[in-house]
Amino acid sequence: MEVFLKEIFGSRMTTDPFELEQYTKDIAYIPPILVRLLAKPWPRAVVQAEESREIACLMQWAFQKRIPVTVRGGGSSAYFNSVPVQEGIVLDMNHMQGVGAVHMAGKAEEPAVWVQAGTTWYDADERLRRQGYTLRSYPTSAPAATVGGWISLGGFGIGSIRYGPLREQILGVRAVTAGGEIAEVDNPGLKSEAEASAGGGGLCFDDFFGMEGTRAVITEAHLTVRPFPEKEAHRVLAFRDVRPTGRMIQELGQVSSVFNVHFSSPTFVAALHKKGYASELPQERYCLAVDLAGRQTEVEEALRTIRREVQVLGGEVLATEAGEAEWISRFKALRLKQTWPSLQAAELLLPVEHFAAFEEALTKLAKQKHTVVVTYAHLVSPETVLLMVLFPSDELNTLRYLGDLSFISRIYALGKLYGGKPYIIGLWNTSYLSDIYTSKELKRRWERKQRLDRPNILNPGKAYKAPFFLSRSVFRLGMGFLGMLCPFVRAGRESDA
């Protein structure tokens, strides 16, 4: 194996245990006992690709040898999406960086650009700005998240309320199939008949979005972009109660010049205040950071509309400086870890009409558990919010940390009651697959995976089926036991103190 990989990648291949260890984890801490039970995260080798031809050679060889390949970008998720579950090889995409020249393309003759998959969204935007353009949307983890990675995870984030999910902003994708064929697949809804390519490898456009790198290796994306807006405005709205906050979020979803809406719960703001952050936000208020972009007349009219609605709902529009400060800090949500170094989290897509009711129910659930829960969210469509729920845990206390996992399952169960579902699957959320898809959808997904990757070598163990200990019945039993264990662990810890 080493000889073959050296021939392709040269010094960009390693089997050094010290270097391999960096690829056995992502941003979330997972107790080693749980990792050993459910995964084999140590790769046999890591390779860093610089061009599609190298990836094609690797995949042809891995397909023949039945060796798993896990694609890794920024590793900025928390669900083991880019961590091996069955050893094999990690394909590091971070050397595949670059942004092409902006040109007009697609049915609508829009500005567009080819971006290599290993480019971070932050770098892509910086390079676009030199050409007089900017991204339509990007994740809150833009400084670390790569273009290929965010496509693979679904693509909801900043700008989604204005331009839709990432799938609706991409004209085409270049990729390498599981069998090693280089292919280009166009978005049938955005490319003209004259522009559309024949594709290849049996891939279709839907095989990339939210599939977590299990059907092909994305190498480049043809992104639509936007010129700099004529006018931008950033404001923070503050409310005493979550009900008018939820109503305001719904209203903002109907304002055409809204580019982003970010929600911060009072507990989230309080946690930031403890470390001296977000001083511009008032305590004990539900805050909405609203970002507008467009023509000057449109933005000014939107500001007047927002002020009227805020007044009707009994809220307050803070000083302009507060909005500017929040915009500058849009990539820094995880400053929270300075308040609580050990955090556990659940991430949901939730109907906006049920957002306020869910927040109220979550607050009650947190009180029952005697813990603090903080939430922040983005409005990603007029109908949907992407909500992050976090609470403090203790990595140094394995029993407590495991016990706290049961609270995550209760959060997802609560979300389901209000029409929500987990946003990302990876390995750790495979237990919730039946909450996300119907049995027919799960069957179709697996059949499609087998058609494209029969030996199941691309990122195996993710997104389709749960391993035994995460299967529905076993998982429920385990979470029930951990839920009963957690109060005793907490009580013991408090008595020791």
PDB file of N, CA and C in Angstrom, residues 251-290:
ATOM      1  N   GLU A 251     -41.824  37.455  10.259  1.00  0.00           N
ATOM      2  CA  GLU A 251     -41.989  38.665   9.449  1.00  0.00           C
ATOM      3  C   GLU A 251     -40.733  38.954   8.630  1.00  0.00           C
ATOM      4  N   LEU A 252     -39.574  38.751   9.236  1.00  0.00           N
ATOM      5  CA  LEU A 252     -38.314  39.019   8.534  1.00  0.00           C
ATOM      6  C   LEU A 252     -38.126  38.100   7.335  1.00  0.00           C
ATOM      7  N   GLY A 253     -38.691  36.902   7.411  1.00  0.00           N
ATOM      8  CA  GLY A 253     -38.599  35.970   6.298  1.00  0.00           C
ATOM      9  C   GLY A 253     -39.310  36.449   5.045  1.00  0.00           C
ATOM     10  N   GLN A 254     -40.152  37.466   5.193  1.00  0.00           N
ATOM     11  CA  GLN A 254     -40.899  37.999   4.049  1.00  0.00           C
ATOM     12  C   GLN A 254     -40.286  39.284   3.486  1.00  0.00           C
ATOM     13  N   VAL A 255     -39.187  39.752   4.090  1.00  0.00           N
ATOM     14  CA  VAL A 255     -38.544  40.992   3.649  1.00  0.00           C
ATOM     15  C   VAL A 255     -37.474  40.652   2.617  1.00  0.00           C
ATOM     16  N   SER A 256     -37.617  41.153   1.399  1.00  0.00           N
ATOM     17  CA  SER A 256     -36.778  40.701   0.283  1.00  0.00           C
ATOM     18  C   SER A 256     -35.305  41.056   0.438  1.00  0.00           C
ATOM     19  N   SER A 257     -34.974  42.139   1.103  1.00  0.00           N
ATOM     20  CA  SER A 257     -33.570  42.541   1.210  1.00  0.00           C
ATOM     21  C   SER A 257     -32.865  41.959   2.433  1.00  0.00           C
ATOM     22  N   VAL A 258     -33.541  41.112   3.194  1.00  0.00           N
ATOM     23  CA  VAL A 258     -32.890  40.453   4.334  1.00  0.00           C
ATOM     24  C   VAL A 258     -31.876  39.432   3.820  1.00  0.00           C
ATOM     25  N   PHE A 259     -30.642  39.556   4.274  1.00  0.00           N
ATOM     26  CA  PHE A 259     -29.569  38.634   3.887  1.00  0.00           C
ATOM     27  C   PHE A 259     -29.303  37.594   4.968  1.00  0.00           C
ATOM     28  N   ASN A 260     -29.533  37.963   6.220  1.00  0.00           N
ATOM     29  CA  ASN A 260     -29.243  37.048   7.321  1.00  0.00           C
ATOM     30  C   ASN A 260     -30.018  37.484   8.559  1.00  0.00           C
ATOM     31  N   VAL A 261     -30.504  36.491   9.308  1.00  0.00           N
ATOM     32  CA  VAL A 261     -31.128  36.736  10.611  1.00  0.00           C
ATOM     33  C   VAL A 261     -30.529  35.753  11.596  1.00  0.00           C
ATOM     34  N   HIS A 262     -29.921  36.279  12.664  1.00  0.00           N
ATOM     35  CA  HIS A 262     -29.287  35.444  13.685  1.00  0.00           C
ATOM     36  C   HIS A 262     -29.971  35.674  15.024  1.00  0.00           C
ATOM     37  N   PHE A 263     -30.427  34.597  15.638  1.00  0.00           N
ATOM     38  CA  PHE A 263     -31.104  34.648  16.942  1.00  0.00           C
ATOM     39  C   PHE A 263     -30.140  34.269  18.055  1.00  0.00           C
ATOM     40  N   SER A 264     -30.187  35.017  19.158  1.00  0.00           N
ATOM     41  CA  SER A 264     -29.414  34.691  20.357  1.00  0.00           C
ATOM     42  C   SER A 264     -30.357  34.655  21.552  1.00  0.00           C
ATOM     43  N   SER A 265     -30.350  33.547  22.287  1.00  0.00           N
ATOM     44  CA  SER A 265     -31.189  33.447  23.478  1.00  0.00           C
ATOM     45  C   SER A 265     -30.576  34.252  24.620  1.00  0.00           C
ATOM     46  N   PRO A 266     -31.365  34.617  25.640  1.00  0.00           N
ATOM     47  CA  PRO A 266     -30.805  35.339  26.793  1.00  0.00           C
ATOM     48  C   PRO A 266     -29.670  34.576  27.468  1.00  0.00           C
ATOM     49  N   THR A 267     -29.769  33.249  27.521  1.00  0.00           N
ATOM     50  CA  THR A 267     -28.706  32.466  28.154  1.00  0.00           C
ATOM     51  C   THR A 267     -27.436  32.469  27.313  1.00  0.00           C
ATOM     52  N   PHE A 268     -27.589  32.504  25.996  1.00  0.00           N
ATOM     53  CA  PHE A 268     -26.421  32.594  25.115  1.00  0.00           C
ATOM     54  C   PHE A 268     -25.712  33.933  25.317  1.00  0.00           C
ATOM     55  N   VAL A 269     -26.482  35.003  25.369  1.00  0.00           N
ATOM     56  CA  VAL A 269     -25.906  36.332  25.589  1.00  0.00           C
ATOM     57  C   VAL A 269     -25.221  36.394  26.951  1.00  0.00           C
ATOM     58  N   ALA A 270     -25.866  35.843  27.984  1.00  0.00           N
ATOM     59  CA  ALA A 270     -25.288  35.866  29.330  1.00  0.00           C
ATOM     60  C   ALA A 270     -23.968  35.108  29.374  1.00  0.00           C
ATOM     61  N   ALA A 271     -23.900  33.979  28.666  1.00  0.00           N
ATOM     62  CA  ALA A 271     -22.661  33.192  28.642  1.00  0.00           C
ATOM     63  C   ALA A 271     -21.532  33.966  27.967  1.00  0.00           C
ATOM     64  N   LEU A 272     -21.848  34.704  26.912  1.00  0.00           N
ATOM     65  CA  LEU A 272     -20.834  35.528  26.245  1.00  0.00           C
ATOM     66  C   LEU A 272     -20.385  36.683  27.140  1.00  0.00           C
ATOM     67  N   HIS A 273     -21.337  37.270  27.856  1.00  0.00           N
ATOM     68  CA  HIS A 273     -21.006  38.376  28.755  1.00  0.00           C
ATOM     69  C   HIS A 273     -19.999  37.957  29.822  1.00  0.00           C
ATOM     70  N   LYS A 274     -20.068  36.708  30.261  1.00  0.00           N
ATOM     71  CA  LYS A 274     -19.169  36.240  31.320  1.00  0.00           C
ATOM     72  C   LYS A 274     -17.705  36.366  30.928  1.00  0.00           C
ATOM     73  N   LYS A 275     -17.426  36.300  29.632  1.00  0.00           N
ATOM     74  CA  LYS A 275     -16.045  36.422  29.158  1.00  0.00           C
ATOM     75  C   LYS A 275     -15.782  37.766  28.475  1.00  0.00           C
ATOM     76  N   GLY A 276     -16.701  38.698  28.672  1.00  0.00           N
ATOM     77  CA  GLY A 276     -16.484  40.040  28.145  1.00  0.00           C
ATOM     78  C   GLY A 276     -16.862  40.230  26.692  1.00  0.00           C
ATOM     79  N   TYR A 277     -17.593  39.277  26.111  1.00  0.00           N
ATOM     80  CA  TYR A 277     -18.008  39.386  24.711  1.00  0.00           C
ATOM     81  C   TYR A 277     -19.433  39.942  24.603  1.00  0.00           C
ATOM     82  N   ALA A 278     -19.762  40.422  23.414  1.00  0.00           N
ATOM     83  CA  ALA A 278     -21.126  40.854  23.072  1.00  0.00           C
ATOM     84  C   ALA A 278     -21.689  41.856  24.078  1.00  0.00           C
ATOM     85  N   SER A 279     -20.860  42.769  24.533  1.00  0.00           N
ATOM     86  CA  SER A 279     -21.307  43.754  25.527  1.00  0.00           C
ATOM     87  C   SER A 279     -22.390  44.671  24.967  1.00  0.00           C
ATOM     88  N   GLU A 280     -22.493  44.735  23.641  1.00  0.00           N
ATOM     89  CA  GLU A 280     -23.503  45.589  23.015  1.00  0.00           C
ATOM     90  C   GLU A 280     -24.910  45.007  23.120  1.00  0.00           C
ATOM     91  N   LEU A 281     -25.020  43.710  23.478  1.00  0.00           N
ATOM     92  CA  LEU A 281     -26.325  43.062  23.582  1.00  0.00           C
ATOM     93  C   LEU A 281     -26.856  43.172  25.007  1.00  0.00           C
ATOM     94  N   PRO A 282     -28.135  43.502  25.183  1.00  0.00           N
ATOM     95  CA  PRO A 282     -28.700  43.651  26.524  1.00  0.00           C
ATOM     96  C   PRO A 282     -28.923  42.300  27.202  1.00  0.00           C
ATOM     97  N   GLN A 283     -28.850  42.306  28.526  1.00  0.00           N
ATOM     98  CA  GLN A 283     -29.104  41.092  29.289  1.00  0.00           C
ATOM     99  C   GLN A 283     -30.598  40.795  29.315  1.00  0.00           C
ATOM    100  N   GLU A 284     -30.898  39.505  29.492  1.00  0.00           N
ATOM    101  CA  GLU A 284     -32.277  39.032  29.646  1.00  0.00           C
ATOM    102  C   GLU A 284     -33.178  39.478  28.492  1.00  0.00           C
ATOM    103  N   ARG A 285     -32.625  39.476  27.312  1.00  0.00           N
ATOM    104  CA  ARG A 285     -33.401  39.790  26.110  1.00  0.00           C
ATOM    105  C   ARG A 285     -33.154  38.729  25.040  1.00  0.00           C
ATOM    106  N   TYR A 286     -34.163  38.488  24.239  1.00  0.00           N
ATOM    107  CA  TYR A 286     -34.020  37.671  23.038  1.00  0.00           C
ATOM    108  C   TYR A 286     -33.593  38.612  21.918  1.00  0.00           C
ATOM    109  N   CYS A 287     -32.464  38.328  21.313  1.00  0.00           N
ATOM    110  CA  CYS A 287     -31.884  39.261  20.341  1.00  0.00           C
ATOM    111  C   CYS A 287     -31.885  38.687  18.931  1.00  0.00           C
ATOM    112  N   LEU A 288     -32.201  39.532  17.966  1.00  0.00           N
ATOM    113  CA  LEU A 288     -32.143  39.174  16.552  1.00  0.00           C
ATOM    114  C   LEU A 288     -31.182  40.125  15.849  1.00  0.00           C
ATOM    115  N   ALA A 289     -30.086  39.591  15.340  1.00  0.00           N
ATOM    116  CA  ALA A 289     -29.169  40.374  14.509  1.00  0.00           C
ATOM    117  C   ALA A 289     -29.652  40.245  13.069  1.00  0.00           C
ATOM    118  N   VAL A 290     -30.029  41.359  12.471  1.00  0.00           N
ATOM    119  CA  VAL A 290     -30.620  41.370  11.130  1.00  0.00           C
ATOM    120  C   VAL A 290     -29.669  42.085  10.174  1.00  0.00           C
TER     121      VAL A 290
END
